[in-house]
Coordinates of C-alpha atoms in Angstrom, one line a residue:
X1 CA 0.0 0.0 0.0
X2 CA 3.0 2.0 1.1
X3 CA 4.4 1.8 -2.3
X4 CA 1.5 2.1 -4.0
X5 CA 0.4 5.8 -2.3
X6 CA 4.6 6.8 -3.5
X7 CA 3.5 6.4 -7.1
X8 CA 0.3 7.9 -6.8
X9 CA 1.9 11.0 -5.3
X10 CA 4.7 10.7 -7.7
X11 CA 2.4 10.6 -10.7
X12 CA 0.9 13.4 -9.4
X13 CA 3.9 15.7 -9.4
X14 CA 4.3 14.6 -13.0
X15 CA 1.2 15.4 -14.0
X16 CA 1.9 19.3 -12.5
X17 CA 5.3 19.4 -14.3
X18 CA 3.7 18.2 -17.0
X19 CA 1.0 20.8 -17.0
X20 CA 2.9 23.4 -16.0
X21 CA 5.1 23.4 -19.5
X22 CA 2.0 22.2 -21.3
X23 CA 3.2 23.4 -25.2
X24 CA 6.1 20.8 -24.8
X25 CA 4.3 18.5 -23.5
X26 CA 1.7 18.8 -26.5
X27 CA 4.9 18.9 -28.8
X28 CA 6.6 15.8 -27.8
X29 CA 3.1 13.8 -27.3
X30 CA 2.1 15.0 -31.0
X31 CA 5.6 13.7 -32.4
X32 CA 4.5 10.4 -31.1
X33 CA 1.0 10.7 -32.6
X34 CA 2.0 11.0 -35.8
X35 CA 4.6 8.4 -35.7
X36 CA 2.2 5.6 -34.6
X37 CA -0.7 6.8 -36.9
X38 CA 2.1 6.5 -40.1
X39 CA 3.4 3.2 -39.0
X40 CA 0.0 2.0 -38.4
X41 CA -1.8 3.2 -42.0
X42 CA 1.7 2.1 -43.7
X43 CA 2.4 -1.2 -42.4
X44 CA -1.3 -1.9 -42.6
X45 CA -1.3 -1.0 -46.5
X46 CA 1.3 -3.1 -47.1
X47 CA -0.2 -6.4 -45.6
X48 CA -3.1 -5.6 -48.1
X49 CA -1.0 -4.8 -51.0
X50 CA 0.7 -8.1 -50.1
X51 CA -2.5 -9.9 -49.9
X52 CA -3.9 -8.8 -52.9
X53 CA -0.8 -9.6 -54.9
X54 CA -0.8 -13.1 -53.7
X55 CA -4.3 -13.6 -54.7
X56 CA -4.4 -11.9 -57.8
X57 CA -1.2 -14.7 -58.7
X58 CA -3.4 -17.4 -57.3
X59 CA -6.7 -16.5 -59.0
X60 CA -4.9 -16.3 -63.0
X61 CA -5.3 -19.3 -63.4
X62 CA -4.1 -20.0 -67.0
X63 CA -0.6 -19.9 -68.3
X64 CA -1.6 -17.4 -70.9
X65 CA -4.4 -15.8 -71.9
X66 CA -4.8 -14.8 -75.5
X67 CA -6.7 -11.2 -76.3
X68 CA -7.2 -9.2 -79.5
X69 CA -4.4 -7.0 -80.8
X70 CA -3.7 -4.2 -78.7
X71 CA -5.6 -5.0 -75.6
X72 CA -2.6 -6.8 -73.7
X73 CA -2.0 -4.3 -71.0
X74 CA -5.9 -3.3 -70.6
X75 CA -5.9 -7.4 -69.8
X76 CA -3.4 -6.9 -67.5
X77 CA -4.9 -4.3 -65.9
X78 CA -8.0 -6.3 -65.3
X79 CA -5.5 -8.5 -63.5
X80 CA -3.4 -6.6 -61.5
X81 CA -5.7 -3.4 -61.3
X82 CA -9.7 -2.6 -60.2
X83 CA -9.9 -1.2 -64.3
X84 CA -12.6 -2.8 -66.2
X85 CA -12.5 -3.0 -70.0
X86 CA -14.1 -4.5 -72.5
X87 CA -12.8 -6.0 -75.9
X88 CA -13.9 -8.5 -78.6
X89 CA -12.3 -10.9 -81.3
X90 CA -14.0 -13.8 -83.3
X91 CA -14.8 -16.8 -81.8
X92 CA -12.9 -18.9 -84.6
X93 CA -9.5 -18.0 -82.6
X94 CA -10.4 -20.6 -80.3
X95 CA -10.0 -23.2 -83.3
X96 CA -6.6 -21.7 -83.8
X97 CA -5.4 -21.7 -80.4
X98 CA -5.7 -25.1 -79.4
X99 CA -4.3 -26.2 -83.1
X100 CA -1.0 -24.9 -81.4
X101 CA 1.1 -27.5 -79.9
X102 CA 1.2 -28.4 -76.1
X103 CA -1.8 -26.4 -75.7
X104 CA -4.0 -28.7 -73.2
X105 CA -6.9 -26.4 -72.8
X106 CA -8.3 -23.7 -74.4
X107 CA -11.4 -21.3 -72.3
X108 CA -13.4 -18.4 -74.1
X109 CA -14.3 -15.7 -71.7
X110 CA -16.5 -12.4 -73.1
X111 CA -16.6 -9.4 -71.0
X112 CA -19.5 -7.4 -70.8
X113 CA -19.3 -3.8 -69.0
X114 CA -22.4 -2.2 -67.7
X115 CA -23.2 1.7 -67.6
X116 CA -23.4 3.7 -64.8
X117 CA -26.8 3.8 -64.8
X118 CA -30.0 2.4 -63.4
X119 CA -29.8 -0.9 -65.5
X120 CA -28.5 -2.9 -62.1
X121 CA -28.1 -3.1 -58.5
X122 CA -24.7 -1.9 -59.1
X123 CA -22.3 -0.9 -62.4
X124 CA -20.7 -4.2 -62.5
X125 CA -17.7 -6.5 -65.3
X126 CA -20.0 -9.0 -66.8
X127 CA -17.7 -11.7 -67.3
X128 CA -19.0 -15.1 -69.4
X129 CA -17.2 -18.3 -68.8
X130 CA -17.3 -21.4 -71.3
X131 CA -18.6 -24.3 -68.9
X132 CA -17.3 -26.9 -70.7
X133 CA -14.4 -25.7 -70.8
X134 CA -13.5 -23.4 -67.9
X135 CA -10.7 -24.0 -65.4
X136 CA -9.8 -20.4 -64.2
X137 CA -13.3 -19.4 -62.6
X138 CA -14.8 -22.9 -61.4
X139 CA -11.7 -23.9 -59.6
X140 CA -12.9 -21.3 -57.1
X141 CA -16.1 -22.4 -56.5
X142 CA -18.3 -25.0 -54.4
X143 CA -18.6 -28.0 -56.9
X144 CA -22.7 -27.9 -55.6
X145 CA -22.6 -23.9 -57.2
X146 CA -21.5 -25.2 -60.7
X147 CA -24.7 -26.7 -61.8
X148 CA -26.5 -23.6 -60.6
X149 CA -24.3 -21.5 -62.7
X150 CA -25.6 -23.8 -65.9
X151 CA -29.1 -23.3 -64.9
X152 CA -28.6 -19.0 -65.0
X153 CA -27.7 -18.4 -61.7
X154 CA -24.7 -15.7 -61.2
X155 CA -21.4 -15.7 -59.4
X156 CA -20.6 -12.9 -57.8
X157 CA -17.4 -11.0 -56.5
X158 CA -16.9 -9.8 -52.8
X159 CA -17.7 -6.4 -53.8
X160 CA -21.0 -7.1 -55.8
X161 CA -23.8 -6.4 -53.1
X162 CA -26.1 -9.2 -53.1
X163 CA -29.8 -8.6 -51.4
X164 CA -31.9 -12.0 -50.5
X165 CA -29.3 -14.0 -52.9
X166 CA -30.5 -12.1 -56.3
X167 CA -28.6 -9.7 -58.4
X168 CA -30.9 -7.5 -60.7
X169 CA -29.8 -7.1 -64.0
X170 CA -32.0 -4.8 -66.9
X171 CA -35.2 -5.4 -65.2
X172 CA -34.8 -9.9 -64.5
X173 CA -33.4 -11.0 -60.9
X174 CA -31.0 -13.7 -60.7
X175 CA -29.9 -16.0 -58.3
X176 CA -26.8 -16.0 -56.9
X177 CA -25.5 -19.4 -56.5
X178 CA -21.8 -18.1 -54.5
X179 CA -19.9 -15.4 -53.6
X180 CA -16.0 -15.6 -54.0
X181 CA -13.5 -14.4 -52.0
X182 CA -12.0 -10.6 -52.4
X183 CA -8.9 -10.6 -54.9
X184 CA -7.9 -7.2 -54.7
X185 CA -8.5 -6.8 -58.7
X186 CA -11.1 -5.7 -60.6
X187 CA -12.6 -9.4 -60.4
X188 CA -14.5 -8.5 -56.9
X189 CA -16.6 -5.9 -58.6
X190 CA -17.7 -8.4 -61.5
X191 CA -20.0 -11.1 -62.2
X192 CA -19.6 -14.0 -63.2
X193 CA -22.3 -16.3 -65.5
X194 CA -22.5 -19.2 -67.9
X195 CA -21.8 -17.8 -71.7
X196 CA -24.7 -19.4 -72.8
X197 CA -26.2 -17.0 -70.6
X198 CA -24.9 -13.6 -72.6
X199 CA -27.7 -13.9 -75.5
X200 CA -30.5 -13.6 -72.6
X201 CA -28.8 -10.6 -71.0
X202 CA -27.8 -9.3 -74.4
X203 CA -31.9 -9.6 -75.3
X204 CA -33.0 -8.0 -71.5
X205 CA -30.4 -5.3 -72.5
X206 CA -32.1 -3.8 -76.0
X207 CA -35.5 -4.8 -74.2
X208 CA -34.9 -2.3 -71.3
X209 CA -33.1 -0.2 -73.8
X210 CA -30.2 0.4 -72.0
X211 CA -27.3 -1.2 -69.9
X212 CA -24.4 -2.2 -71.4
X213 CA -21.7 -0.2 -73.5
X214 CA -21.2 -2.6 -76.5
X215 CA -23.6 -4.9 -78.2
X216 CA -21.8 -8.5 -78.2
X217 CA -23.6 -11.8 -79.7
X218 CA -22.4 -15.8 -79.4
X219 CA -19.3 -15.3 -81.6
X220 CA -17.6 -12.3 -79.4
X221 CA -14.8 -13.9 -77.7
X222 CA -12.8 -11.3 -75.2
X223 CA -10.1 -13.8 -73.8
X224 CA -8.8 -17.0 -74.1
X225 CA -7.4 -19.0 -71.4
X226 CA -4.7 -21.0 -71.8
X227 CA -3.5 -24.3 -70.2
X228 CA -0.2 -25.4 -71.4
X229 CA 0.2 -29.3 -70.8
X230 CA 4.0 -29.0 -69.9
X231 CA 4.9 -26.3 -68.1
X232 CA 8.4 -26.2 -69.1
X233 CA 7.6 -25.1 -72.6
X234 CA 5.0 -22.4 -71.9
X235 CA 7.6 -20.0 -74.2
X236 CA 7.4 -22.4 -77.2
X237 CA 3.7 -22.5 -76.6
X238 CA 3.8 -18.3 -76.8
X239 CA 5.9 -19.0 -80.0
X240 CA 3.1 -20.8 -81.7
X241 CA 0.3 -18.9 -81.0
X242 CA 2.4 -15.5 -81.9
X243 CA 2.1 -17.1 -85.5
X244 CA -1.6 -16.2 -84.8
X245 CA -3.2 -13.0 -86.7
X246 CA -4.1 -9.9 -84.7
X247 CA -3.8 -11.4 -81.5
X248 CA -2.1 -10.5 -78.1
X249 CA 0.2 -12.5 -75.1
X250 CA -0.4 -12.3 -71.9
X251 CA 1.4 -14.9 -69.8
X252 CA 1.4 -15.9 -66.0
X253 CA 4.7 -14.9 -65.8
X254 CA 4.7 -11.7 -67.0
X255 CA 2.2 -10.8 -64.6
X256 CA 3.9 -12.1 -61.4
X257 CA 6.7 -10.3 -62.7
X258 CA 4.9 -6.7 -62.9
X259 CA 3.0 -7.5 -59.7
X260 CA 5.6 -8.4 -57.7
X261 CA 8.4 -6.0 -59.1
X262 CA 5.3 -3.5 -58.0
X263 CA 5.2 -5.1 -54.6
X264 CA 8.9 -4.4 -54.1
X265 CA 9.4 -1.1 -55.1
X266 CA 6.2 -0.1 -52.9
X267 CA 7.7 -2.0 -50.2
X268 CA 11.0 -0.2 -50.4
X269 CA 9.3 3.0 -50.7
X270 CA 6.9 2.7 -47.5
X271 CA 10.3 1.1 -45.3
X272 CA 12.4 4.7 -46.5
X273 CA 9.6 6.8 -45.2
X274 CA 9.1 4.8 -42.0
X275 CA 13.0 4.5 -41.6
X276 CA 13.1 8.3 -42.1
X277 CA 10.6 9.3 -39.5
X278 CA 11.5 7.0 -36.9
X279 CA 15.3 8.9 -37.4
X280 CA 13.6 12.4 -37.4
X281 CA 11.6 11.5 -34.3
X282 CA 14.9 10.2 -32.4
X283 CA 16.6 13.1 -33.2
X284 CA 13.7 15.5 -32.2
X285 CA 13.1 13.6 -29.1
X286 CA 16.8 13.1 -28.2
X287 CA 16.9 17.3 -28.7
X288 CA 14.3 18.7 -27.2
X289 CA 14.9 16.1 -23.9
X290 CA 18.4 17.4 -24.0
X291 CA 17.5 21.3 -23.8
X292 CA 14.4 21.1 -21.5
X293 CA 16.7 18.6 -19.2
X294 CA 19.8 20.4 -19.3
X295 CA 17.6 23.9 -18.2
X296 CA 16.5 21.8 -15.0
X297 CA 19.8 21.4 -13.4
X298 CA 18.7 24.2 -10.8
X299 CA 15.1 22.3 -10.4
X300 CA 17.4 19.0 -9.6
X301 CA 19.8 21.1 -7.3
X302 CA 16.9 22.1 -5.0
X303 CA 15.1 18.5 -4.6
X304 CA 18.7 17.4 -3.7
X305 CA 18.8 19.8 -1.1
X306 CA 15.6 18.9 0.5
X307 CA 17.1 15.7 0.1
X308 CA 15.5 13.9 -2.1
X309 CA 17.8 11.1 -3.8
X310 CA 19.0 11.7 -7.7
X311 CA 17.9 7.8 -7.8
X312 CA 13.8 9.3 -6.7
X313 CA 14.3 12.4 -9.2
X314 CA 15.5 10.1 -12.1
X315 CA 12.3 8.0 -11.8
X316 CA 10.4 11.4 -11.3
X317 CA 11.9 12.5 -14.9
X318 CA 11.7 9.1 -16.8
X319 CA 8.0 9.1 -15.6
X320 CA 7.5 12.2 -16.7
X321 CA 8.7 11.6 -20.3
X322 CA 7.2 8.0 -20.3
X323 CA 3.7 9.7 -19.5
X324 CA 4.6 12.3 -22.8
X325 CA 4.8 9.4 -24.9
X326 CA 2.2 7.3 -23.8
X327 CA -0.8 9.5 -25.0
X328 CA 0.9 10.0 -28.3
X329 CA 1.2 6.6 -28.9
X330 CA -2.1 5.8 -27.7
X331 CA -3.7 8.1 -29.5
X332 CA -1.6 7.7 -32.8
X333 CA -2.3 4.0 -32.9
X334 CA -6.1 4.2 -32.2
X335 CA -6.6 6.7 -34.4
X336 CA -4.2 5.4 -37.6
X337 CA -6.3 1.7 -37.5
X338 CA -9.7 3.8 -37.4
X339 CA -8.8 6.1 -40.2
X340 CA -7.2 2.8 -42.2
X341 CA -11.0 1.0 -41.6
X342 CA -13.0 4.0 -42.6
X343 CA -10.5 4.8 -46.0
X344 CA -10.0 1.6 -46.7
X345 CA -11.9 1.8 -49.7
X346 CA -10.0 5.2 -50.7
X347 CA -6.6 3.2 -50.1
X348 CA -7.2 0.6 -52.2
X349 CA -8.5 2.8 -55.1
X350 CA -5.1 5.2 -54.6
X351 CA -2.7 1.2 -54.8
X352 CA -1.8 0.4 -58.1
X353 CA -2.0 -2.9 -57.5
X354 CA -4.5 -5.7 -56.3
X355 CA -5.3 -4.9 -52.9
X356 CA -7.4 -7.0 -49.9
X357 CA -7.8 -6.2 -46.1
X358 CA -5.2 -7.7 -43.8
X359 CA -6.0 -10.6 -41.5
X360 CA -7.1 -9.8 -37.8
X361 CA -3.9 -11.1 -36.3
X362 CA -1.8 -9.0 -38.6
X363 CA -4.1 -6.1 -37.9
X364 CA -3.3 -6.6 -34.2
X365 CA 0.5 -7.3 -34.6
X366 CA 0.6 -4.1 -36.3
X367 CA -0.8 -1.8 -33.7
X368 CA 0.5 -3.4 -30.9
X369 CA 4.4 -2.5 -32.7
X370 CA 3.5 0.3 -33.8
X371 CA 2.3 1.4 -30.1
X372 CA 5.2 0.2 -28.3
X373 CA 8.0 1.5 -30.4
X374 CA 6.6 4.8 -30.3
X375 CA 6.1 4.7 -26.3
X376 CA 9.3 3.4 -25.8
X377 CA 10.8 5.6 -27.9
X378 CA 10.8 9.2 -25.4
X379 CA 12.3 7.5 -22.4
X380 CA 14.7 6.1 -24.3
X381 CA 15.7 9.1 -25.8
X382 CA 15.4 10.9 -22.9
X383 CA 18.0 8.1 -21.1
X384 CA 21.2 10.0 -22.0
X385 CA 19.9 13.4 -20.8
X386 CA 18.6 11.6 -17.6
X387 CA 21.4 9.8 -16.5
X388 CA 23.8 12.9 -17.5
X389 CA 21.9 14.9 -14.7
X390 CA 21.0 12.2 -12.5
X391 CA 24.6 10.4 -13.0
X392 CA 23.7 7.9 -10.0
X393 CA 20.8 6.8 -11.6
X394 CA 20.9 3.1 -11.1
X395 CA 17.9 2.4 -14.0
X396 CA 18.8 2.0 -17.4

């Protein structure tokens, strides 16, 4: 108890000091602030960009995909990217593509992008998947969904608001057989459906008189996805179809490549700036403790002559600092995971690359670091100062 009422008195004679210079004290707790709110919105972002890059990876699927002439990179951006585009070539490439040596499979997708308009619960990618053939889309889903998606029920993305498991599309609800995970690409904003199904929404399209931005029919292909049998000669497989007309290569490793060379240069980017203010907070710290310390030497001279031991004021200054730091911490943390939940929509719009929320357990990790770095940081900086005015001081 007897120890107890010390620190209580103690903390209360900090709380005065604190008080009584009260624009420092609001300048070294807002240094603190602002470090754990970066590191928390950074490290956060990262995860997700990390995430999202993984997934996007996992969810290609094929080892190339085939698109007309000039729409490579828009393909690619549908990958790696929330873009959505839309593009068409003749279905009688498909013939072509799996004439070419160590092709295994060959998948026609057509893309369908609706207006921002009225036409649908949302302004979604209408993406049609070859059944028969299809071994990008499917893999993801519930084997019990697939014969649903042949009857005309939809698949939708994680970002595609389903209401009492229909989508409404030009005036005609659907059912929604599944929802798939989030991706972090432009795939969690689209819907998936059987191609067979494209004529009927085509029809309720011209019927409602409005909805989508291109007319398409049976024999629009946008993509094809490719399945190479040995995956050792994927770049003799690229050679082969190259010999086909007006027709552009997308491979699975090109697309790692960009994604994760993206990854690492926004990696190294966010670790510079982190780097760079943890350094410019040590230095303002290890400053402004060394000033407002040094000016106390008089304050120290009079509690040793009323003695009071320079071990008691050295815990009375280390408090005082540790209680500087604390809030701004505190507050930082708190307030950088709260601003990262409410933008997190804004964040992943502003990453140029596939983006998804961190796990809960990193989530945690990362506030819980972030917090104690930044509350550890003061008194640490203020250790040198301390122990050069208090040079008895037996706490380190």
């Amino acid at each position: 108890m007897g120890t107890l009422q010390r620190f209580d008195k103690l903390d209360k004679l900090v709380f005065k000091s604190i008080s009584s210079k009260l624009y420092r004290s609001i300048g070294l707790i807002l240094i603190g602030l602002v470090l754990s709110f970066a590191m928390v919105i950074i490290s956060l972002t990262a995860f997700g960009m990390a995430h999202g890059s993984q997934n996007a990876a996992q969810r290609m699927g094929a080892d190339i995909i085939v698109t007309p002439k000039g729409h490579g990179d828009d393909m690619e951006g549908i990958l790696l990217t929330t873009k959505k585009s839309f593009f068409y070539m003749d279905r009688s490439v498909i013939d072509g593509i799996r004439e070419v040596e160590g092709v295994e499979t060959a998948s026609p997708q057509t893309f369908l992008m609706t207006l921002e308009s009225s036409c649908c619960d949302q302004p979604v990618q209408i993406i049609g998947i070859d059944m028969d053939s299809d071994f990008v889309v499917t893999p993801w889903i519930d084997k019990k969904y697939i014969r649903s998606l042949e009857e005309g029920a939809l698949i939708a993305g994680s970002k595609v608001n389903v209401t009492s498991g229909t989508f409404k599309m030009f005036g005609k609800e659907y059912p929604v057989a599944a929802t798939l995970d989030e991706s972090g690409s432009s795939m969690d904003a689209t819907v998936f459906v059987s191609r067979n199904l494209i004529g009927e929404i085509m029809e309720n399209a011209q019927n409602a008189g409005q909805g989508v931005i291109a007319e398409v029919n049976s024999k629009d292909v946008s993509a094809v996805c490719v399945k190479v049998a040995d995956k050792d000669k994927v770049s003799r497989v690229v050679a082969g179809l190259s010999r086909i007309d007006d027709v552009d290569i997308v491979t699975a490793e090109s697309v790692s490549s960009k994604l994760f060379s993206g990854l690492k240069d926004t990696y190294i980017v966010y670790a510079v700036v982190i780097v760079l203010m943890v350094i410019i907070s040590i230095f303002l710290l290890f400053i402004i403790h060394y000033i407002t310390l040094n000016d106390r030497k008089k304050e120290v001279e009079i509690l040793r002559t009323i003695g009071i031991s320079r071990k008691k004021i050295a815990e009375f200054l280390m408090r005082e600092v540790w209680w500087t730091a604390f809030p701004g911490a505190l507050i930082g943390t708190a307030f950088g995971f709260l601003s990262f939940v409410v933008m997190l929509q804004l964040i992943e719009a502003a990453t140029k690359i596939p983006f998804t929320a961190p796990y809960i357990g990193e989530e945690v990790a990362v506030v819980a670091v972030s917090f104690l770095l930044t509350t550890v940081l003061g008194p640490l900086c203020a250790l040198f100062s301390i122990k050069k005015l208090c040079p008895e001081n037996v706490y380190l």
